[in-house]
PDB file of C-alpha atoms and ligand atoms in Angstrom:
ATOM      1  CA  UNK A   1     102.210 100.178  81.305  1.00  0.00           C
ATOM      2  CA  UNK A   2      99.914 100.258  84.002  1.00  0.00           C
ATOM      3  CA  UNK A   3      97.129  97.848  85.239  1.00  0.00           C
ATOM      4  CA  UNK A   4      94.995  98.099  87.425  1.00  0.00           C
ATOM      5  CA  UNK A   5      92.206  95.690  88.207  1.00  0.00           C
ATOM      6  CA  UNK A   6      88.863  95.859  90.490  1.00  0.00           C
ATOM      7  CA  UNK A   7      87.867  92.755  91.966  1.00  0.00           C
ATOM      8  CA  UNK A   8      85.390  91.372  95.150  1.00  0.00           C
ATOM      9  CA  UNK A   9      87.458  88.096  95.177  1.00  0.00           C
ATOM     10  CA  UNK A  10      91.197  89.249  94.196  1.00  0.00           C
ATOM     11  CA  UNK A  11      92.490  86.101  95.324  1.00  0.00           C
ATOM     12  CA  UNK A  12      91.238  84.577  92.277  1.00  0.00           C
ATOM     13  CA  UNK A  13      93.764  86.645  89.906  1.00  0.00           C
ATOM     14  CA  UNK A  14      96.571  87.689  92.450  1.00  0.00           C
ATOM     15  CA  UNK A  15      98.221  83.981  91.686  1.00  0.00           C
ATOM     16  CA  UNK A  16      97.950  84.471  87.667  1.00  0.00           C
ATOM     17  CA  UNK A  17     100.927  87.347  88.040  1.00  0.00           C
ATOM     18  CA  UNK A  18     103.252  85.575  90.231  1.00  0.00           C
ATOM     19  CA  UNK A  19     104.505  83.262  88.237  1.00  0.00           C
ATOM     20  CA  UNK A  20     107.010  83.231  84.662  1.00  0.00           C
ATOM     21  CA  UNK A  21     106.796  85.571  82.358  1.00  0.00           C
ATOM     22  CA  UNK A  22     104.016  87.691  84.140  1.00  0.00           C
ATOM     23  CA  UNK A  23     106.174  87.876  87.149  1.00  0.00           C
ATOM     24  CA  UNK A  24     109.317  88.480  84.605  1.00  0.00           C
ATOM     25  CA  UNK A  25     107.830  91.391  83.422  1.00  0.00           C
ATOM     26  CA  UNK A  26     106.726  92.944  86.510  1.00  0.00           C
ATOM     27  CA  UNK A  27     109.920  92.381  87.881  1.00  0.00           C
ATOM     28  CA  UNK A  28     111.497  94.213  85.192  1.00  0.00           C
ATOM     29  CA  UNK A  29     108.888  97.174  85.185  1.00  0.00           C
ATOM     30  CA  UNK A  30     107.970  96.698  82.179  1.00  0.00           C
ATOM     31  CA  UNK A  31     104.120  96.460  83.677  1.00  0.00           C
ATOM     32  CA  UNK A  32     102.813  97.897  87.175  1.00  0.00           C
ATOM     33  CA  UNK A  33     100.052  95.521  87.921  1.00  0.00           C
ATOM     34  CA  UNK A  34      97.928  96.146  91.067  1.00  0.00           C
ATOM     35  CA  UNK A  35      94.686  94.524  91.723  1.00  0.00           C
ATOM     36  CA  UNK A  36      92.200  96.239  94.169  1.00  0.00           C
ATOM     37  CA  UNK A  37      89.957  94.708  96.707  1.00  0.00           C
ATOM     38  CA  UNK A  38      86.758  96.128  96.106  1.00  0.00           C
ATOM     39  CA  UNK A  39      85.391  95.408  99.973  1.00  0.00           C
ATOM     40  CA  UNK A  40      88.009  98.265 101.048  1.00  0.00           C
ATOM     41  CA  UNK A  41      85.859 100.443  99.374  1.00  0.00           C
ATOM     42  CA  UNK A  42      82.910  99.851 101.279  1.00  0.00           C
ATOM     43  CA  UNK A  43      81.648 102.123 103.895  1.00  0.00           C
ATOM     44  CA  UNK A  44      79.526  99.467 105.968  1.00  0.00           C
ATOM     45  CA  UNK A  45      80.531  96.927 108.622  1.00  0.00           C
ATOM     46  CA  UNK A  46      80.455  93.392 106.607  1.00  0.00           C
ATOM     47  CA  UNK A  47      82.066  95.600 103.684  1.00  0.00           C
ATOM     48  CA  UNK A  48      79.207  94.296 101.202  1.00  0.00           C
ATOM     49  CA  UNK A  49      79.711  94.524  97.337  1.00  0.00           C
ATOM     50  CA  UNK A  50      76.218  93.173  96.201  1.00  0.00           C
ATOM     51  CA  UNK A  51      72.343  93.431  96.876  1.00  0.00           C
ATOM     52  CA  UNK A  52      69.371  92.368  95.230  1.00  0.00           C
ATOM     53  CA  UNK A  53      68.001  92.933  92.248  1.00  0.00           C
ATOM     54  CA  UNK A  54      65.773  96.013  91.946  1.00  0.00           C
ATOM     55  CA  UNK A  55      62.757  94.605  89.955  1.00  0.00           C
ATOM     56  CA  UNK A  56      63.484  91.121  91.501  1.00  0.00           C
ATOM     57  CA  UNK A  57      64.494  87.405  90.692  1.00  0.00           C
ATOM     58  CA  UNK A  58      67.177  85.520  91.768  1.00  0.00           C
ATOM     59  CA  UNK A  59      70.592  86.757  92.067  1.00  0.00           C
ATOM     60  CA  UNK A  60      72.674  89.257  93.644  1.00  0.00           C
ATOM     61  CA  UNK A  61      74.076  92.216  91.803  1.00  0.00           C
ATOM     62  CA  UNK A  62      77.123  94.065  92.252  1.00  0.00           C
ATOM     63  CA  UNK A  63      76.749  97.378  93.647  1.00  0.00           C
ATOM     64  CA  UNK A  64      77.611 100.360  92.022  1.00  0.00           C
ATOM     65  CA  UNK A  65      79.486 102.343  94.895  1.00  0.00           C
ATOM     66  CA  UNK A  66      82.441 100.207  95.470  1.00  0.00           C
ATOM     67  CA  UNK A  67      83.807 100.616  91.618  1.00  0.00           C
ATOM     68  CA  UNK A  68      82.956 104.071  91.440  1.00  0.00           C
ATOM     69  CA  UNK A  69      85.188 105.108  94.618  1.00  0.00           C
ATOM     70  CA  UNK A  70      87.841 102.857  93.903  1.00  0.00           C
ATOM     71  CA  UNK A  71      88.041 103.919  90.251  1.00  0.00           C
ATOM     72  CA  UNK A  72      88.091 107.676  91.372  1.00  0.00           C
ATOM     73  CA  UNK A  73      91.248 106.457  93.940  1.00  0.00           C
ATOM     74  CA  UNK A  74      93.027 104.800  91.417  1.00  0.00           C
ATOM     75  CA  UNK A  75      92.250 107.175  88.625  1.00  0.00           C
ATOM     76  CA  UNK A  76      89.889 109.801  88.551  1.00  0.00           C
ATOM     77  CA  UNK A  77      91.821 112.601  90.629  1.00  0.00           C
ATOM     78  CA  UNK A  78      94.725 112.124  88.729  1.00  0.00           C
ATOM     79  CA  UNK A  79      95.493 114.379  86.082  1.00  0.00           C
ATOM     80  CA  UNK A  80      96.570 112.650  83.688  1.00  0.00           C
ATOM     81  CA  UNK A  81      94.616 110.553  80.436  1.00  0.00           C
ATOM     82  CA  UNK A  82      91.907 108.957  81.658  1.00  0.00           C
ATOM     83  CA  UNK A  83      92.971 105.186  81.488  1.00  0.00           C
ATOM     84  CA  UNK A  84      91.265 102.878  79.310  1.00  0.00           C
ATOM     85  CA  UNK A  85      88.396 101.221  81.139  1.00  0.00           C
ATOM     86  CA  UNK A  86      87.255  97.387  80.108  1.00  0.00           C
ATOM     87  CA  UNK A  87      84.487  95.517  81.716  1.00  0.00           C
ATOM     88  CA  UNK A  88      84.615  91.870  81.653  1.00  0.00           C
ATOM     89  CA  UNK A  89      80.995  90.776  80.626  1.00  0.00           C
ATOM     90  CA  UNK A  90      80.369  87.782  78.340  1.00  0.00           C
ATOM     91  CA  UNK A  91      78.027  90.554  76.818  1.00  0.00           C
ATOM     92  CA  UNK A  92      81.137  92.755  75.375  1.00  0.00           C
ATOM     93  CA  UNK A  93      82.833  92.354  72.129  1.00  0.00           C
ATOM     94  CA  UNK A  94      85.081  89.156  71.812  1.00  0.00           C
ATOM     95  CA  UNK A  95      88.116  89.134  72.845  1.00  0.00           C
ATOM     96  CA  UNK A  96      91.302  88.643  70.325  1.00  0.00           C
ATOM     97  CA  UNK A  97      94.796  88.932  69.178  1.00  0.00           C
ATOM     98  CA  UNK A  98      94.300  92.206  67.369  1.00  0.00           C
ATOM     99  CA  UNK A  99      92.599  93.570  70.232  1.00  0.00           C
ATOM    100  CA  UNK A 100      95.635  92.213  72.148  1.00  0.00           C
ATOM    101  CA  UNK A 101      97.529  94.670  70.006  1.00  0.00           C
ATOM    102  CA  UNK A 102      95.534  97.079  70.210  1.00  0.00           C
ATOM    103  CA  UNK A 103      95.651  97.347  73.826  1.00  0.00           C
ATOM    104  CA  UNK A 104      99.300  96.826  74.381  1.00  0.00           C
ATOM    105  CA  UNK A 105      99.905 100.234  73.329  1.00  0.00           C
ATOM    106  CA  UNK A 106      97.601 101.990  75.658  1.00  0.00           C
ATOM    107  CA  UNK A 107     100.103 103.388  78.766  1.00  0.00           C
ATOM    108  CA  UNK A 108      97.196 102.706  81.847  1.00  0.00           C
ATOM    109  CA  UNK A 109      94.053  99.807  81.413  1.00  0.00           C
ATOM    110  CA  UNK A 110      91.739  99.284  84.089  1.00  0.00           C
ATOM    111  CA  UNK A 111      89.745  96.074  84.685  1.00  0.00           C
ATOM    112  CA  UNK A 112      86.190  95.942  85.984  1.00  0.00           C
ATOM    113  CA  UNK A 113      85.476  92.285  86.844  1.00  0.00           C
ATOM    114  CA  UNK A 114      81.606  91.643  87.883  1.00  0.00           C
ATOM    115  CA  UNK A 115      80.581  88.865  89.907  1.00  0.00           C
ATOM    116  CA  UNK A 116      76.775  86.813  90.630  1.00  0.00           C
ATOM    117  CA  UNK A 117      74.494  87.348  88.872  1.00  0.00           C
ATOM    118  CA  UNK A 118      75.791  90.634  87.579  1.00  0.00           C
ATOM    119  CA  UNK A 119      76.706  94.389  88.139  1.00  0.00           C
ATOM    120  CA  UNK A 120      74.699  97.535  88.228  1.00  0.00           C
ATOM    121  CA  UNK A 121      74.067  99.173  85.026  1.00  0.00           C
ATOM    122  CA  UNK A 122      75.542 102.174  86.089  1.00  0.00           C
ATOM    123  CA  UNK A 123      78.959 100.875  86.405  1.00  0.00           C
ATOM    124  CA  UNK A 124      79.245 100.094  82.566  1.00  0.00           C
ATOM    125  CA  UNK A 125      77.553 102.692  82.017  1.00  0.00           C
ATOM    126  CA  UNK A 126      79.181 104.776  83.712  1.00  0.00           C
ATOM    127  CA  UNK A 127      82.829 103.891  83.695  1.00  0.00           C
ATOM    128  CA  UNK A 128      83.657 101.602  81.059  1.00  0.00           C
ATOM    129  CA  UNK A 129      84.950 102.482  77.724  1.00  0.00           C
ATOM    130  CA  UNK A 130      84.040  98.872  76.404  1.00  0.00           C
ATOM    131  CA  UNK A 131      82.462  95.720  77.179  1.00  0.00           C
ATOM    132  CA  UNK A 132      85.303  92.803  76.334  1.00  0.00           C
ATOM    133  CA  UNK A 133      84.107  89.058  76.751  1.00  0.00           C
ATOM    134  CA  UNK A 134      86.740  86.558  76.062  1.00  0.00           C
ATOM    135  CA  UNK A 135      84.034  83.963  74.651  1.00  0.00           C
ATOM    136  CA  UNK A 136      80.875  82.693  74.108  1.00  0.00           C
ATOM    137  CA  UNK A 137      80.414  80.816  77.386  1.00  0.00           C
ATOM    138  CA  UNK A 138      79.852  82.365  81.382  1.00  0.00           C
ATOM    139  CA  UNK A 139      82.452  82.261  83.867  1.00  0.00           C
ATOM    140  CA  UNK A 140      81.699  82.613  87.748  1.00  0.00           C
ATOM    141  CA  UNK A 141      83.274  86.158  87.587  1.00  0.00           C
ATOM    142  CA  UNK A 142      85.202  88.517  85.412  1.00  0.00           C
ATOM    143  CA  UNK A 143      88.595  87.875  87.142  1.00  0.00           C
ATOM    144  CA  UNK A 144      89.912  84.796  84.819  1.00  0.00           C
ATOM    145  CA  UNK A 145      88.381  87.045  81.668  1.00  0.00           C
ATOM    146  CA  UNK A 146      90.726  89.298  83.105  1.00  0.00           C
ATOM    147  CA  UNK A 147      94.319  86.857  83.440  1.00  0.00           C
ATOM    148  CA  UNK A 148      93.525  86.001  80.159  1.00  0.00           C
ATOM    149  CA  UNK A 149      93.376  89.449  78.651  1.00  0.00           C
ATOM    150  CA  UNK A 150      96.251  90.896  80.794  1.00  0.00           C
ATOM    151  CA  UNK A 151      98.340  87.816  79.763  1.00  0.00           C
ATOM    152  CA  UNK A 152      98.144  88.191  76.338  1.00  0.00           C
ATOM    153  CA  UNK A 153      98.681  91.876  76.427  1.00  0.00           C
ATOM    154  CA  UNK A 154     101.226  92.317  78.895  1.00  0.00           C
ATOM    155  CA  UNK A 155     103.272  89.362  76.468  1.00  0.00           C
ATOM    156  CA  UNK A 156     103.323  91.905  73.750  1.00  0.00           C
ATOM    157  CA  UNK A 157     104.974  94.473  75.340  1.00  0.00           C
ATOM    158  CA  UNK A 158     108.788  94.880  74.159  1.00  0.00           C
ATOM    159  CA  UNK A 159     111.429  93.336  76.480  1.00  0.00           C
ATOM    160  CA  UNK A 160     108.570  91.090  77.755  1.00  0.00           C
ATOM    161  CA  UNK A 161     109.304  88.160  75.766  1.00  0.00           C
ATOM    162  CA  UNK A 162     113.089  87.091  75.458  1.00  0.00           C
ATOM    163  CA  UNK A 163     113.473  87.181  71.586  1.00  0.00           C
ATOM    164  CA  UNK A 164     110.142  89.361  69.781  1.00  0.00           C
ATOM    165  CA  UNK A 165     110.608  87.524  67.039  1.00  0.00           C
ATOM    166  CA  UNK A 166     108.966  84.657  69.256  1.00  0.00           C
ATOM    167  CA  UNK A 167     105.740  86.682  69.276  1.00  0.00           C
ATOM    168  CA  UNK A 168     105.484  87.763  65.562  1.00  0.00           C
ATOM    169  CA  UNK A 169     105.623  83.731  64.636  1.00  0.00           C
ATOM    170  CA  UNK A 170     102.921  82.933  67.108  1.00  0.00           C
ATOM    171  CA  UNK A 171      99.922  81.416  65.843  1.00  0.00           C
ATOM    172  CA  UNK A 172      96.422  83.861  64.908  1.00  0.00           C
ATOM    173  CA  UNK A 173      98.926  86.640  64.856  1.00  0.00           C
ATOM    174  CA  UNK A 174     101.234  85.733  61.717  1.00  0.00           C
ATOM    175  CA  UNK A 175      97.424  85.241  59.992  1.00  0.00           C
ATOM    176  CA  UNK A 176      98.227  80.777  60.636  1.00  0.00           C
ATOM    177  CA  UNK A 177      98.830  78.367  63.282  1.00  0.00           C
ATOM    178  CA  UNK A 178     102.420  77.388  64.502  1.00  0.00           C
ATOM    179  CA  UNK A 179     104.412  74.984  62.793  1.00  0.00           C
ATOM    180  CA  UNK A 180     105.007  71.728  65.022  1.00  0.00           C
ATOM    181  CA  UNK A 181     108.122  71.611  68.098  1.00  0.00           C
ATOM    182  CA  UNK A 182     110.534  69.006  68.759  1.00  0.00           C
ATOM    183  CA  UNK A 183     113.138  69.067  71.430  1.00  0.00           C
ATOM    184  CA  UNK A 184     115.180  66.227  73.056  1.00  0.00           C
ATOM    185  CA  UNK A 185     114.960  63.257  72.891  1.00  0.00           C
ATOM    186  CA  UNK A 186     114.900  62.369  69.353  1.00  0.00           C
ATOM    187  CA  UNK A 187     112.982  59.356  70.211  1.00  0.00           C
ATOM    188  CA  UNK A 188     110.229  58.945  72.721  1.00  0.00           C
ATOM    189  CA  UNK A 189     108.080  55.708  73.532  1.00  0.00           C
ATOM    190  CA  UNK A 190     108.693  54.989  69.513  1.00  0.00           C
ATOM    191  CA  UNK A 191     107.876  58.333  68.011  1.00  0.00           C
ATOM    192  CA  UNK A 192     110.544  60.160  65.694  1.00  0.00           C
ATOM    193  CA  UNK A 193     111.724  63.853  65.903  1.00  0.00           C
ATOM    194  CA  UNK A 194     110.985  64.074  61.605  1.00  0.00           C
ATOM    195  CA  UNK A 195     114.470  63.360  59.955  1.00  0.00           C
ATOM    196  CA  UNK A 196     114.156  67.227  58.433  1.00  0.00           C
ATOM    197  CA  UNK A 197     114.719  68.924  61.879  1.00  0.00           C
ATOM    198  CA  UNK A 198     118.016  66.950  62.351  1.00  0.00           C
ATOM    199  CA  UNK A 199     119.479  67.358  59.208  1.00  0.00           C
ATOM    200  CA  UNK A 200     121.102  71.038  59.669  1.00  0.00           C
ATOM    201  CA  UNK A 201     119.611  71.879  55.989  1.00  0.00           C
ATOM    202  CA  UNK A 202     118.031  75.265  57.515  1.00  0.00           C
ATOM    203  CA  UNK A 203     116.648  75.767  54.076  1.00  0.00           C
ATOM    204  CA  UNK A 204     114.762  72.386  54.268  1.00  0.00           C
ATOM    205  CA  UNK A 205     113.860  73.113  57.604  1.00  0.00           C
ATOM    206  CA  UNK A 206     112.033  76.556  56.966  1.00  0.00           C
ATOM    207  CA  UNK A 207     110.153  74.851  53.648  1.00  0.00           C
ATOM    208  CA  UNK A 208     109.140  71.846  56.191  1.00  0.00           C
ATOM    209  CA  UNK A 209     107.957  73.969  58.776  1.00  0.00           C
ATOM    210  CA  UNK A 210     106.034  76.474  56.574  1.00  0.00           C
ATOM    211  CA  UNK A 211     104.392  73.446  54.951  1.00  0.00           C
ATOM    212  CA  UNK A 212     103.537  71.988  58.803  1.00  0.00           C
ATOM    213  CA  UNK A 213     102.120  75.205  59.653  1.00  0.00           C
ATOM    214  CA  UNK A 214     100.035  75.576  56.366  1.00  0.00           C
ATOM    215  CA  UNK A 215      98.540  71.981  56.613  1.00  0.00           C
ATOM    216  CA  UNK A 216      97.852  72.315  60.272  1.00  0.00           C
ATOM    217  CA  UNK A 217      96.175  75.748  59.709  1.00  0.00           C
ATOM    218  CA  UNK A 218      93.612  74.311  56.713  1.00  0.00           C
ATOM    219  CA  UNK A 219      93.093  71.451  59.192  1.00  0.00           C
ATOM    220  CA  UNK A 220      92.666  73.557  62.430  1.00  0.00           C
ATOM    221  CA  UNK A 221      91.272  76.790  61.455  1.00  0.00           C
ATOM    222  CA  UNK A 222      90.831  77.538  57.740  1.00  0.00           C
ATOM    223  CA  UNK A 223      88.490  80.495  58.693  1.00  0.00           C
ATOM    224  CA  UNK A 224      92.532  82.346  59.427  1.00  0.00           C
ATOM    225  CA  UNK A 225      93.548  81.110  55.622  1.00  0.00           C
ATOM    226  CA  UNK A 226      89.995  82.561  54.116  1.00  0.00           C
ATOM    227  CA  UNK A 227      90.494  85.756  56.083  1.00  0.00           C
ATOM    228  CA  UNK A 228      93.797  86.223  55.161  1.00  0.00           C
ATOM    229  CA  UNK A 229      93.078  85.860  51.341  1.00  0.00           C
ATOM    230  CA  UNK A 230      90.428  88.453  51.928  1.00  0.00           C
ATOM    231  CA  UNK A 231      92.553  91.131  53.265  1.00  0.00           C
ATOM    232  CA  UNK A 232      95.269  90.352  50.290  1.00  0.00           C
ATOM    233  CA  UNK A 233      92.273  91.023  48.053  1.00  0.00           C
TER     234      UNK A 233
HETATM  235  N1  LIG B   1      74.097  87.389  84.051  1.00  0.00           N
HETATM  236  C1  LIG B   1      75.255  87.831  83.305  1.00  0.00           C
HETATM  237  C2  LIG B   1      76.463  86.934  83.544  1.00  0.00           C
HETATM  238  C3  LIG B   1      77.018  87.042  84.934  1.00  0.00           C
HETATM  239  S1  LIG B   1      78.451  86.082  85.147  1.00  0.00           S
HETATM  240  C4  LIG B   1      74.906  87.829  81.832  1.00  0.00           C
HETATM  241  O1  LIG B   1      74.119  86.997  81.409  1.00  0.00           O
HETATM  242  O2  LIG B   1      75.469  88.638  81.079  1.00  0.00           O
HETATM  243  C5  LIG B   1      79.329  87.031  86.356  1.00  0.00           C
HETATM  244  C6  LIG B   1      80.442  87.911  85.855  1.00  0.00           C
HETATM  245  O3  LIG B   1      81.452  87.108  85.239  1.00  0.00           O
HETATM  246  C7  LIG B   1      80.075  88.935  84.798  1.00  0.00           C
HETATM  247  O4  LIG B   1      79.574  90.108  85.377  1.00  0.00           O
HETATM  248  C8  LIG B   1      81.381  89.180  84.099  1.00  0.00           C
HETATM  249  O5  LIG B   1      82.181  90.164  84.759  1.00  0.00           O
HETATM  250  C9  LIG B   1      82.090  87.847  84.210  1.00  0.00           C
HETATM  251  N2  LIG B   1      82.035  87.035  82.974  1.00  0.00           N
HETATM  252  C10 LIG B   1      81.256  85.942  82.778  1.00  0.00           C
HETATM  253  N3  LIG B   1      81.444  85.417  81.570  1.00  0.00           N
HETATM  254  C11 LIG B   1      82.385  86.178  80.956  1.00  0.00           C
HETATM  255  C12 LIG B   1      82.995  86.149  79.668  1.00  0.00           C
HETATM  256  N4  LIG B   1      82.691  85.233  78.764  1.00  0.00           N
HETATM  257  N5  LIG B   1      83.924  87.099  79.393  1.00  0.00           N
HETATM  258  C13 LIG B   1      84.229  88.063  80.289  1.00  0.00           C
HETATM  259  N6  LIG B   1      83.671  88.128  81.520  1.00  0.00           N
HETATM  260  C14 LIG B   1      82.757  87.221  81.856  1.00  0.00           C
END
């Protein structure tokens, strides 16, 4: 897979690759990520990315040039598919796990992160395939939206994550949340690793854990429960 992300302030995201499994996968070229200043696609002398709003009020707005020309660069002489285009925008469609999917099978995904008070029309308009917000709340700029997204798909992909079965378990994606983890020591400042996890009865221990998961999931999040029973329906 390919990635390929347009920011003004790359620094933000650069560090969010560089480290574990990100950098694991990478390494293993599994993903190619590359993230793209947008200033070097700027044709004046103090390389500027924004202006004010036609129309007026406050804030500055991304301009349109520097995305265009650096998409075209990265993608649009090349022959190939057109890569999937997302713009970060707490206006898009919300971010989740299926979409996570969904996106981990594409071969090439380009990122769009805005910045201020906002970008020119004309980039979503004219480059993105979708508008993807990763929740209801407004972040300074598009690049964590971005990390997150990229994290969560780049995990997906096979050979990323040591053992696969580690992703299927995960919570949201097997439909609950995750049963509870213990790991040495069995006792710390008075609290007990449960006697079931130390018993070797791996029978016991799946029942326990499926039970831990269930209760956790009706406490936590029974919206995943009712929309499980729906789709079984
Ligand atoms: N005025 C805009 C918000 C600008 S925030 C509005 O009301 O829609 C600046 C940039 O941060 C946005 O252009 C977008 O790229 C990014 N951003 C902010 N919140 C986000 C969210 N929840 N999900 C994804 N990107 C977001």
């Amino acid at each position: 897979m390919k990635i390929d992300v347009l920011s003004a302030f790359p620094e933000l995201i650069k560090g969010a690759f560089q480290e574990s499994m990100l950098k694991q996968a990478r390494k293993k070229k599994k993903v190619i990520i590359r993230i793209w200043d947008l200033r070097s696609f700027t044709n004046d002398k103090h390389r500027t990315v924004d202006d004010a709003p036609y129309g007026g009020g406050p804030g500055m707005i991304m301009k349109p040039e520097p995305f265009f020309e650096a998409w075209d660069a990265l993608a649009g002489r090349s022959a190939g598919k057109k890569p999937r285009t997302l713009f970060m925008s707490p206006q898009g469609r919300r971010f989740d796990q299926d979409m996570a999917v969904a996106l981990s099978r594409e071969e090439h995904l380009v990122f769009l992160c805005g910045h201020y008070r906002g970008v020119d029309e004309r980039v979503v308009r004219g480059l993105a395939d979708e508008e993807v917000s990763i929740g209801d709340y407004v972040l300074t700029g598009g690049e964590p939206a971005a990390a997150v997204i990229i994290d969560a798909v780049v995990r997906l992909l096979p050979g990323v994550l040591g053992n696969f079965d580690s992703a299927e378990a995960d919570s949201i994606t097997s439909g609950r949340l995750d049963h509870p983890h213990y790991t040495r020591p069995e006792e710390y400042r008075g609290m007990k690793v449960p006697d079931v996890l130390l018993s070797g009865n791996h029978a016991e221990i799946q029942k326990w854990r499926e039970e831990q998961a269930l209760i956790r999931t009706r406490q936590n999040r029974p919206d995943l429960l009712e929309a499980r029973s729906r789709r079984q329906r």
